[in-house]
Amino acid sequence: MKNIVVLVSGGGTNLQVLIDAQNNGEIKNGKITCVISSKPDAYALERARNNNIKTRVLTRKEYPNSYEYTKDILKAVEEEKADLVVYAGFLTILDEMIVKAMPNKMINIHPSLIPAFCGKGYYGLHVHEEVLKRGAKLTGATAHFVNEICDGGPIIIQKAVEVQNGDTPEILQRRVMEQAEWKILPKAVSLFCEDKIIVKDNKTEILD
Ligand code: GAR
């Protein structure tokens, strides 16, 4: 059974979907053992507590820089004996030291079809604002491994979602979550826990 540590910063709907998937038996060979938040008031912490999952808070604002912050996140991840780290709406960029320590062992969910609308500054609602500004007709979500390039790691699963007339960033965000993020994140996590993802040349092959 693999230990899964989930990193969060906000509402935690993706965390909730992982908890539900775990309770339904959809995540095979993995268990969420700890949730770490970069913000003390993240609602995601409440979701973890409601499900008797251990929580830790490492407030990003209390650290002078990303390097010092990453050192403590990594220490916590190692203390929790994590086999997999999931960035579930974790909106802090970590130093590459953690990528070296956990190569292809960290999964991020990003709310667009990478390589579109991703990279530095593209997070949360901003992504959907940019999609609407550009007039894209299709968007979606991507579950990918974290590497040293922001949103640049090997892609595991993607799912497309239509942009509709009259969409606001909030409406589009909700549709992308419901139709894409909440479907592909638990799937990617389970595939990892079942050792069904092979990584080669920054690409993945899924064994089925
Ligand atoms: C989600 O849409 C997630 O894809 C996004 O933040 C939101 C968090 O929602 N993540 C990023 O933009 C990462 N670059 P949640 O806290 O309800 O899961």
Coordinates of N, CA and C and ligand atoms in Angstrom, one line a residue:
M1 N 0.8 -1.2 0.0 CA 0.0 0.0 0.0 C 0.9 1.3 0.0
K2 N 0.7 2.2 -1.0 CA 1.5 3.4 -1.0 C 0.9 4.5 -0.2
N3 N 1.8 5.2 0.5 CA 1.4 6.4 1.3 C 1.3 7.6 0.4
I4 N 0.1 8.2 0.4 CA -0.1 9.4 -0.4 C -0.2 10.7 0.5
V5 N 0.7 11.6 0.2 CA 0.6 12.9 0.9 C 0.0 14.0 -0.1
V6 N -1.0 14.7 0.3 CA -1.7 15.6 -0.6 C -1.3 17.0 -0.1
L7 N -0.9 17.9 -1.0 CA -0.6 19.3 -0.8 C -1.7 20.1 -1.2
V8 N -2.2 21.1 -0.4 CA -3.3 21.9 -0.7 C -3.1 23.3 -0.3
S9 N -3.9 24.2 -0.9 CA -3.8 25.7 -0.5 C -5.2 26.3 -0.4
G10 N -6.2 25.6 -0.8 CA -7.5 26.3 -0.9 C -8.7 25.4 -0.5
G11 N -9.7 25.5 -1.4 CA -11.0 24.8 -1.1 C -10.9 23.3 -1.0
G12 N -10.1 22.7 -1.7 CA -9.8 21.3 -1.6 C -10.9 20.4 -2.3
T13 N -11.5 20.9 -3.4 CA -12.5 20.0 -4.0 C -11.7 18.8 -4.6
N14 N -10.5 19.0 -5.1 CA -9.8 17.9 -5.7 C -9.4 16.9 -4.6
L15 N -9.0 17.4 -3.4 CA -8.8 16.6 -2.3 C -10.0 15.7 -1.9
Q16 N -11.2 16.4 -1.9 CA -12.4 15.7 -1.6 C -12.7 14.6 -2.6
V17 N -12.4 14.8 -3.8 CA -12.6 13.8 -4.9 C -11.7 12.6 -4.6
L18 N -10.5 12.9 -4.2 CA -9.5 11.8 -3.8 C -10.0 11.0 -2.6
I19 N -10.5 11.7 -1.6 CA -11.0 11.1 -0.4 C -12.2 10.2 -0.8
D20 N -13.1 10.7 -1.6 CA -14.2 9.9 -2.1 C -13.8 8.7 -2.9
A21 N -12.8 8.9 -3.7 CA -12.3 7.8 -4.5 C -11.7 6.7 -3.7
Q22 N -11.0 7.2 -2.6 CA -10.4 6.2 -1.7 C -11.5 5.4 -1.0
N23 N -12.5 6.2 -0.5 CA -13.6 5.5 0.2 C -14.4 4.5 -0.7
N24 N -14.5 4.8 -2.0 CA -15.2 3.9 -2.9 C -14.3 2.8 -3.4
G25 N -13.1 2.8 -3.0 CA -12.2 1.7 -3.5 C -11.6 2.0 -4.9
E26 N -11.8 3.2 -5.4 CA -11.3 3.5 -6.8 C -9.8 3.7 -6.8
I27 N -9.2 4.1 -5.6 CA -7.7 4.2 -5.6 C -7.2 2.9 -5.1
K28 N -6.6 2.2 -6.0 CA -6.1 0.8 -5.6 C -4.7 0.9 -5.2
N29 N -4.4 0.3 -4.0 CA -3.0 0.2 -3.5 C -2.5 1.5 -3.0
G30 N -3.3 2.4 -2.6 CA -2.8 3.7 -2.1 C -3.8 4.2 -1.0
K31 N -3.2 5.0 -0.1 CA -4.0 5.6 1.0 C -3.5 7.0 1.4
I32 N -4.4 7.9 1.5 CA -4.0 9.3 1.9 C -3.7 9.3 3.3
T33 N -2.4 9.6 3.6 CA -1.9 9.5 5.0 C -1.8 10.8 5.7
C34 N -1.6 11.9 4.8 CA -1.5 13.2 5.4 C -1.8 14.3 4.4
V35 N -2.4 15.4 4.9 CA -2.7 16.5 4.0 C -1.9 17.7 4.6
I36 N -1.1 18.3 3.7 CA -0.3 19.5 4.1 C -0.8 20.7 3.4
S37 N -1.1 21.8 4.2 CA -1.6 23.0 3.6 C -0.6 24.2 3.7
S38 N -0.5 25.0 2.6 CA 0.3 26.2 2.6 C -0.4 27.4 3.3
K39 N -1.7 27.2 3.6 CA -2.4 28.2 4.3 C -3.2 27.7 5.5
P40 N -3.1 28.4 6.6 CA -3.8 27.8 7.8 C -5.3 27.8 7.7
D41 N -5.9 28.6 6.9 CA -7.3 28.7 6.8 C -7.9 28.0 5.6
A42 N -7.1 27.2 5.0 CA -7.6 26.5 3.8 C -8.8 25.5 4.2
Y43 N -9.9 25.6 3.4 CA -11.0 24.7 3.8 C -10.7 23.2 3.5
A44 N -9.7 23.0 2.7 CA -9.2 21.6 2.5 C -8.8 20.9 3.8
L45 N -8.3 21.7 4.7 CA -7.9 21.1 6.0 C -9.1 20.5 6.7
E46 N -10.3 21.3 6.6 CA -11.5 20.8 7.2 C -11.9 19.5 6.6
R47 N -11.8 19.4 5.3 CA -12.2 18.1 4.6 C -11.3 17.0 5.1
A48 N -10.1 17.2 5.3 CA -9.2 16.1 5.8 C -9.6 15.7 7.2
R49 N -9.8 16.7 8.1 CA -10.2 16.4 9.5 C -11.5 15.7 9.6
N50 N -12.4 16.0 8.7 CA -13.7 15.3 8.7 C -13.6 13.9 8.3
N51 N -12.4 13.6 7.7 CA -12.2 12.2 7.3 C -11.1 11.5 8.1
N52 N -10.8 12.1 9.2 CA -9.7 11.6 10.1 C -8.4 11.4 9.4
I53 N -8.1 12.3 8.6 CA -6.8 12.3 7.9 C -5.9 13.3 8.6
K54 N -4.7 12.9 8.9 CA -3.7 13.8 9.6 C -3.5 15.1 8.7
T55 N -3.4 16.2 9.4 CA -3.1 17.4 8.7 C -1.8 18.1 9.3
R56 N -1.2 18.8 8.4 CA 0.0 19.6 8.8 C -0.2 21.0 8.1
V57 N 0.2 22.1 8.7 CA 0.2 23.4 8.1 C 1.6 23.9 8.0
L58 N 2.0 24.3 6.8 CA 3.3 25.0 6.7 C 3.0 26.2 5.9
T59 N 2.9 27.3 6.6 CA 2.4 28.6 6.0 C 3.5 29.2 5.2
R60 N 3.2 29.3 3.9 CA 4.3 29.8 3.0 C 4.7 31.2 3.4
K61 N 3.8 32.1 3.8 CA 4.1 33.5 4.2 C 5.1 33.6 5.3
E62 N 5.3 32.5 6.1 CA 6.2 32.6 7.2 C 7.7 32.3 6.8
Y63 N 7.9 32.0 5.5 CA 9.2 31.7 5.0 C 9.8 32.8 4.2
P64 N 11.1 33.0 4.2 CA 11.7 34.1 3.5 C 11.8 33.8 2.0
N65 N 11.9 32.6 1.6 CA 12.0 32.2 0.2 C 11.6 30.8 -0.1
S66 N 11.5 30.4 -1.3 CA 11.0 29.1 -1.8 C 11.9 28.0 -1.3
Y67 N 13.2 28.3 -1.3 CA 14.2 27.3 -0.9 C 14.0 26.8 0.6
E68 N 13.8 27.8 1.5 CA 13.6 27.5 2.9 C 12.3 26.8 3.1
Y69 N 11.3 27.2 2.3 CA 10.0 26.6 2.4 C 10.0 25.1 2.0
T70 N 10.6 24.9 0.8 CA 10.7 23.6 0.2 C 11.4 22.6 1.2
K71 N 12.5 23.2 1.9 CA 13.2 22.3 2.8 C 12.3 21.7 3.8
D72 N 11.4 22.5 4.4 CA 10.4 22.1 5.4 C 9.3 21.2 4.8
I73 N 8.9 21.5 3.6 CA 7.9 20.6 3.0 C 8.5 19.2 2.8
L74 N 9.7 19.2 2.2 CA 10.4 18.0 2.0 C 10.6 17.2 3.3
K75 N 11.0 17.9 4.3 CA 11.2 17.2 5.6 C 9.8 16.5 6.0
A76 N 8.7 17.3 5.9 CA 7.4 16.7 6.3 C 7.1 15.5 5.4
V77 N 7.3 15.6 4.1 CA 7.0 14.6 3.2 C 7.8 13.3 3.5
E78 N 9.0 13.5 3.9 CA 9.9 12.4 4.3 C 9.4 11.8 5.6
E79 N 9.1 12.6 6.6 CA 8.6 12.1 7.8 C 7.3 11.3 7.7
E80 N 6.5 11.7 6.7 CA 5.3 11.0 6.5 C 5.5 9.7 5.6
K81 N 6.7 9.5 5.2 CA 7.1 8.3 4.4 C 6.3 8.3 3.1
A82 N 6.1 9.4 2.4 CA 5.3 9.5 1.2 C 5.9 8.7 0.1
D83 N 5.1 7.9 -0.6 CA 5.5 7.3 -1.8 C 5.1 8.1 -3.0
L84 N 4.0 8.9 -2.8 CA 3.4 9.8 -3.8 C 3.0 11.1 -3.1
V85 N 3.4 12.2 -3.8 CA 2.9 13.5 -3.3 C 1.9 14.0 -4.4
V86 N 0.7 14.5 -4.0 CA -0.2 15.0 -5.0 C -0.4 16.5 -4.7
Y87 N -0.2 17.3 -5.7 CA -0.5 18.7 -5.6 C -2.0 18.9 -6.0
A88 N -2.8 19.1 -5.1 CA -4.3 19.2 -5.4 C -4.7 20.6 -5.1
G89 N -4.5 21.5 -6.1 CA -4.7 22.9 -5.8 C -3.7 23.5 -4.9
F90 N -2.5 23.1 -5.0 CA -1.4 23.6 -4.2 C -0.7 24.7 -5.1
L91 N -0.9 25.9 -4.6 CA -0.6 27.1 -5.5 C 0.7 27.7 -5.2
T92 N 1.6 26.9 -4.7 CA 3.0 27.5 -4.4 C 4.0 26.7 -5.2
I93 N 4.9 27.5 -5.8 CA 6.0 26.8 -6.6 C 7.1 26.4 -5.6
L94 N 7.5 25.2 -5.7 CA 8.5 24.7 -4.8 C 9.9 24.7 -5.5
D95 N 10.9 24.7 -4.7 CA 12.3 24.6 -5.2 C 12.5 23.2 -5.9
E96 N 13.4 23.2 -6.8 CA 13.6 21.9 -7.5 C 14.3 20.8 -6.6
M97 N 14.7 21.2 -5.5 CA 15.3 20.2 -4.5 C 14.3 19.1 -4.3
I98 N 13.0 19.4 -4.2 CA 12.0 18.4 -4.0 C 11.8 17.4 -5.2
V99 N 12.0 18.0 -6.4 CA 11.9 17.1 -7.6 C 13.0 16.1 -7.6
K100 N 14.2 16.6 -7.2 CA 15.3 15.6 -7.1 C 15.1 14.5 -6.1
A101 N 14.4 14.9 -5.0 CA 14.2 13.9 -4.0 C 13.0 13.0 -4.3
M102 N 12.1 13.5 -5.1 CA 10.9 12.7 -5.5 C 10.6 12.7 -7.0
P103 N 11.6 12.1 -7.8 CA 11.5 12.2 -9.2 C 10.3 11.3 -9.7
N104 N 9.4 11.9 -10.5 CA 8.3 11.2 -11.0 C 7.4 10.5 -9.9
K105 N 7.4 11.2 -8.8 CA 6.7 10.7 -7.6 C 5.8 11.8 -7.1
M106 N 5.6 12.8 -7.9 CA 4.7 13.9 -7.5 C 3.8 14.2 -8.7
I107 N 2.5 14.2 -8.4 CA 1.5 14.5 -9.5 C 0.8 15.8 -9.2
N108 N 0.6 16.6 -10.3 CA -0.1 17.9 -10.2 C -1.3 17.8 -11.1
I109 N -2.4 18.5 -10.6 CA -3.5 18.7 -11.5 C -3.6 20.1 -11.9
H110 N -3.6 20.3 -13.3 CA -3.6 21.7 -13.8 C -4.8 21.9 -14.6
P111 N -5.5 23.1 -14.5 CA -6.8 23.3 -15.1 C -6.7 23.8 -16.6
S112 N -5.9 23.2 -17.4 CA -5.9 23.5 -18.8 C -5.3 22.3 -19.5
L113 N -5.3 22.3 -20.9 CA -4.7 21.3 -21.7 C -3.2 21.7 -21.9
I114 N -2.3 21.3 -21.1 CA -0.9 21.6 -21.2 C -0.4 21.1 -22.6
P115 N 0.3 21.9 -23.4 CA 1.1 23.1 -23.0 C 0.3 24.4 -23.2
A116 N -1.0 24.4 -23.3 CA -1.7 25.7 -23.4 C -2.0 26.2 -22.0
F117 N -1.9 27.5 -21.9 CA -2.4 28.2 -20.6 C -1.7 27.6 -19.4
C118 N -0.4 27.5 -19.4 CA 0.3 26.9 -18.2 C 1.6 27.6 -18.0
G119 N 2.2 27.3 -16.9 CA 3.5 27.9 -16.6 C 3.3 28.9 -15.5
K120 N 4.3 29.7 -15.2 CA 4.3 30.7 -14.1 C 3.1 31.7 -14.3
G121 N 2.4 31.9 -13.2 CA 1.3 32.9 -13.3 C 0.0 32.3 -13.7
Y122 N 0.0 31.1 -14.2 CA -1.2 30.4 -14.6 C -1.7 29.4 -13.5
Y123 N -2.5 29.9 -12.7 CA -3.1 29.1 -11.6 C -4.5 29.5 -11.3
G124 N -5.3 28.6 -10.8 CA -6.6 28.9 -10.4 C -7.4 29.6 -11.4
L125 N -8.2 30.6 -11.0 CA -9.1 31.3 -11.9 C -8.4 32.0 -13.0
H126 N -7.1 32.4 -12.8 CA -6.4 33.1 -13.9 C -6.3 32.3 -15.2
V127 N -6.2 31.0 -15.0 CA -6.1 30.2 -16.2 C -7.4 30.3 -17.1
H128 N -8.5 30.3 -16.4 CA -9.8 30.4 -17.1 C -10.0 31.8 -17.7
E129 N -9.6 32.8 -17.0 CA -9.6 34.2 -17.5 C -8.9 34.2 -18.8
E130 N -7.7 33.7 -18.9 CA -6.9 33.7 -20.1 C -7.5 32.9 -21.2
V131 N -8.1 31.8 -20.9 CA -8.7 31.0 -21.9 C -9.8 31.8 -22.6
L132 N -10.6 32.5 -21.8 CA -11.7 33.3 -22.3 C -11.2 34.5 -23.1
K133 N -10.2 35.1 -22.5 CA -9.6 36.3 -23.2 C -9.1 35.9 -24.6
R134 N -8.5 34.7 -24.8 CA -8.0 34.3 -26.0 C -9.1 33.7 -27.0
G135 N -10.2 33.5 -26.4 CA -11.3 33.0 -27.2 C -11.1 31.5 -27.6
A136 N -10.4 30.8 -26.8 CA -10.3 29.3 -27.1 C -11.6 28.6 -27.0
K137 N -11.8 27.6 -27.8 CA -13.1 26.9 -27.9 C -13.0 25.6 -27.0
L138 N -11.8 25.2 -26.8 CA -11.6 24.0 -26.0 C -10.6 24.3 -24.9
T139 N -10.9 23.7 -23.8 CA -9.9 23.8 -22.7 C -9.9 22.4 -22.0
G140 N -9.6 22.3 -20.7 CA -9.6 21.0 -20.1 C -8.7 21.0 -18.9
A141 N -8.2 19.8 -18.6 CA -7.3 19.6 -17.5 C -6.3 18.6 -17.8
T142 N -5.2 18.7 -17.0 CA -4.0 17.8 -17.2 C -3.5 17.3 -15.9
A143 N -3.4 16.0 -15.8 CA -2.7 15.4 -14.6 C -1.3 15.0 -15.1
H144 N -0.3 15.6 -14.4 CA 1.1 15.3 -14.9 C 2.1 15.2 -13.7
F145 N 3.2 14.6 -14.0 CA 4.2 14.6 -13.0 C 4.9 15.9 -12.9
V146 N 5.3 16.2 -11.7 CA 6.0 17.5 -11.4 C 7.5 17.3 -11.7
N147 N 8.0 18.2 -12.6 CA 9.5 18.2 -12.7 C 10.0 19.7 -12.4
E148 N 11.2 20.0 -12.8 CA 11.8 21.3 -12.5 C 11.2 22.4 -13.3
I149 N 10.5 22.1 -14.3 CA 9.9 23.2 -15.1 C 8.4 23.3 -14.7
C150 N 8.0 24.5 -14.5 CA 6.6 24.7 -14.0 C 5.6 24.2 -15.1
D151 N 4.8 23.2 -14.7 CA 3.8 22.5 -15.6 C 4.5 21.8 -16.8
G152 N 5.8 21.5 -16.6 CA 6.5 20.9 -17.8 C 6.8 19.4 -17.7
G153 N 6.3 18.8 -16.6 CA 6.6 17.4 -16.4 C 5.8 16.4 -17.3
P154 N 6.1 15.2 -17.3 CA 5.4 14.2 -18.1 C 3.9 14.2 -17.9
I155 N 3.2 14.2 -19.0 CA 1.7 14.2 -18.9 C 1.2 12.8 -18.7
I156 N 0.3 12.6 -17.8 CA -0.3 11.3 -17.5 C -1.6 11.1 -18.1
I157 N -2.6 12.1 -17.8 CA -3.9 12.0 -18.4 C -4.4 13.4 -18.8
Q158 N -5.1 13.6 -19.9 CA -5.7 14.9 -20.2 C -7.2 14.7 -20.6
K159 N -8.0 15.7 -20.3 CA -9.4 15.6 -20.7 C -9.9 17.0 -21.2
A160 N -10.5 17.0 -22.4 CA -10.9 18.2 -23.0 C -12.3 18.6 -22.5
V161 N -12.6 19.9 -22.4 CA -13.9 20.5 -22.0 C -14.2 21.6 -23.0
E162 N -15.4 21.7 -23.4 CA -15.8 22.8 -24.3 C -16.0 24.1 -23.5
V163 N -15.6 25.2 -24.2 CA -15.9 26.6 -23.7 C -17.3 26.9 -24.3
Q164 N -18.2 27.5 -23.6 CA -19.5 27.8 -24.1 C -19.8 29.3 -24.1
N165 N -20.7 29.7 -25.0 CA -21.1 31.1 -25.0 C -21.5 31.6 -23.6
G166 N -21.1 32.8 -23.2 CA -21.6 33.3 -22.0 C -20.8 32.8 -20.8
D167 N -19.8 32.0 -21.0 CA -19.0 31.5 -19.8 C -18.3 32.7 -19.1
T168 N -18.3 32.6 -17.8 CA -17.4 33.5 -17.0 C -16.3 32.6 -16.5
P169 N -15.2 33.2 -16.0 CA -14.1 32.4 -15.5 C -14.6 31.4 -14.4
E170 N -15.6 31.8 -13.6 CA -16.1 31.0 -12.5 C -16.9 29.8 -13.1
I171 N -17.7 30.1 -14.1 CA -18.5 29.0 -14.7 C -17.6 28.0 -15.4
L172 N -16.7 28.5 -16.1 CA -15.7 27.7 -16.8 C -14.9 26.8 -15.9
Q173 N -14.5 27.5 -14.8 CA -13.7 26.7 -13.8 C -14.5 25.5 -13.3
R174 N -15.7 25.8 -13.0 CA -16.6 24.7 -12.4 C -16.7 23.6 -13.4
R175 N -17.0 23.9 -14.7 CA -17.2 22.9 -15.7 C -15.9 22.1 -15.9
V176 N -14.7 22.8 -15.9 CA -13.5 22.1 -16.0 C -13.2 21.1 -14.8
M177 N -13.6 21.6 -13.7 CA -13.4 20.7 -12.5 C -14.3 19.5 -12.6
E178 N -15.6 19.7 -12.9 CA -16.6 18.6 -12.9 C -16.3 17.6 -14.0
Q179 N -16.0 18.2 -15.2 CA -15.9 17.2 -16.4 C -14.5 16.7 -16.5
A180 N -13.5 17.4 -16.0 CA -12.1 16.9 -16.2 C -11.3 16.6 -15.0
E181 N -11.1 17.7 -14.2 CA -10.2 17.5 -13.0 C -10.6 16.3 -12.1
W182 N -11.9 16.4 -11.7 CA -12.3 15.4 -10.7 C -12.4 14.0 -11.3
K183 N -12.3 13.9 -12.6 CA -12.3 12.5 -13.2 C -10.9 12.0 -13.4
I184 N -10.0 12.9 -13.9 CA -8.6 12.4 -14.2 C -7.7 12.3 -13.0
L185 N -7.9 13.1 -12.0 CA -6.9 13.1 -10.9 C -7.0 11.8 -10.1
P186 N -8.2 11.3 -9.7 CA -8.2 10.0 -9.0 C -7.6 8.9 -9.9
K187 N -7.9 8.9 -11.2 CA -7.5 7.9 -12.1 C -5.9 7.9 -12.1
A188 N -5.3 9.1 -12.3 CA -3.9 9.2 -12.3 C -3.2 8.7 -11.0
V189 N -3.8 9.0 -9.9 CA -3.3 8.6 -8.6 C -3.4 7.1 -8.5
S190 N -4.5 6.5 -8.9 CA -4.6 5.0 -8.8 C -3.6 4.4 -9.8
L191 N -3.5 4.9 -11.0 CA -2.5 4.3 -11.9 C -1.1 4.3 -11.3
F192 N -0.8 5.4 -10.7 CA 0.6 5.5 -10.0 C 0.7 4.4 -9.0
C193 N -0.3 4.3 -8.1 CA -0.3 3.4 -7.0 C -0.2 1.9 -7.4
E194 N -0.8 1.7 -8.6 CA -0.8 0.3 -9.2 C 0.5 0.1 -10.0
D195 N 1.4 1.0 -10.0 CA 2.6 0.9 -10.8 C 2.3 0.7 -12.3
K196 N 1.4 1.5 -12.8 CA 1.0 1.3 -14.2 C 1.5 2.5 -15.1
I197 N 2.3 3.3 -14.6 CA 2.8 4.5 -15.4 C 4.3 4.3 -15.6
I198 N 4.7 4.2 -16.8 CA 6.1 4.2 -17.2 C 6.5 5.5 -17.7
V199 N 7.6 6.1 -17.3 CA 8.1 7.4 -17.7 C 9.4 7.2 -18.5
K200 N 9.4 7.8 -19.7 CA 10.6 7.8 -20.6 C 10.6 9.0 -21.4
D201 N 11.8 9.7 -21.5 CA 12.0 10.9 -22.3 C 10.9 11.9 -22.0
N202 N 10.6 12.2 -20.8 CA 9.5 13.2 -20.4 C 8.1 12.9 -21.0
K203 N 7.9 11.6 -21.3 CA 6.6 11.1 -21.7 C 6.2 10.0 -20.8
T204 N 4.9 9.7 -20.8 CA 4.5 8.5 -20.0 C 3.8 7.5 -21.0
E205 N 3.9 6.2 -20.5 CA 3.2 5.1 -21.2 C 2.3 4.5 -20.1
I206 N 1.0 4.4 -20.4 CA 0.1 3.8 -19.3 C -0.1 2.3 -19.7
L207 N 0.2 1.5 -18.7 CA 0.0 0.1 -18.8 C -1.5 -0.3 -18.5
D208 N -2.2 -0.9 -19.3 CA -3.6 -1.3 -18.9 C -3.9 -2.7 -19.1
Ligands
GAR1 C1 -8.1 23.6 -9.2 O1 -8.8 24.1 -10.4 C2 -6.7 23.2 -9.7 O2 -6.7 22.6 -10.9 C3 -6.0 24.5 -9.7 O3 -6.5 25.2 -8.5 C4 -7.8 24.8 -8.3 C5 -7.9 24.3 -6.8 O4 -9.2 23.9 -6.4 N1 -4.6 24.3 -9.7 C6 -3.7 25.1 -10.4 O5 -4.1 26.1 -11.0 C7 -2.3 24.7 -10.3 N2 -1.5 25.4 -11.3 P1 -9.4 23.0 -5.2 O6 -8.6 23.5 -4.0 O7 -10.9 23.1 -5.0 O8 -9.0 21.6 -5.5

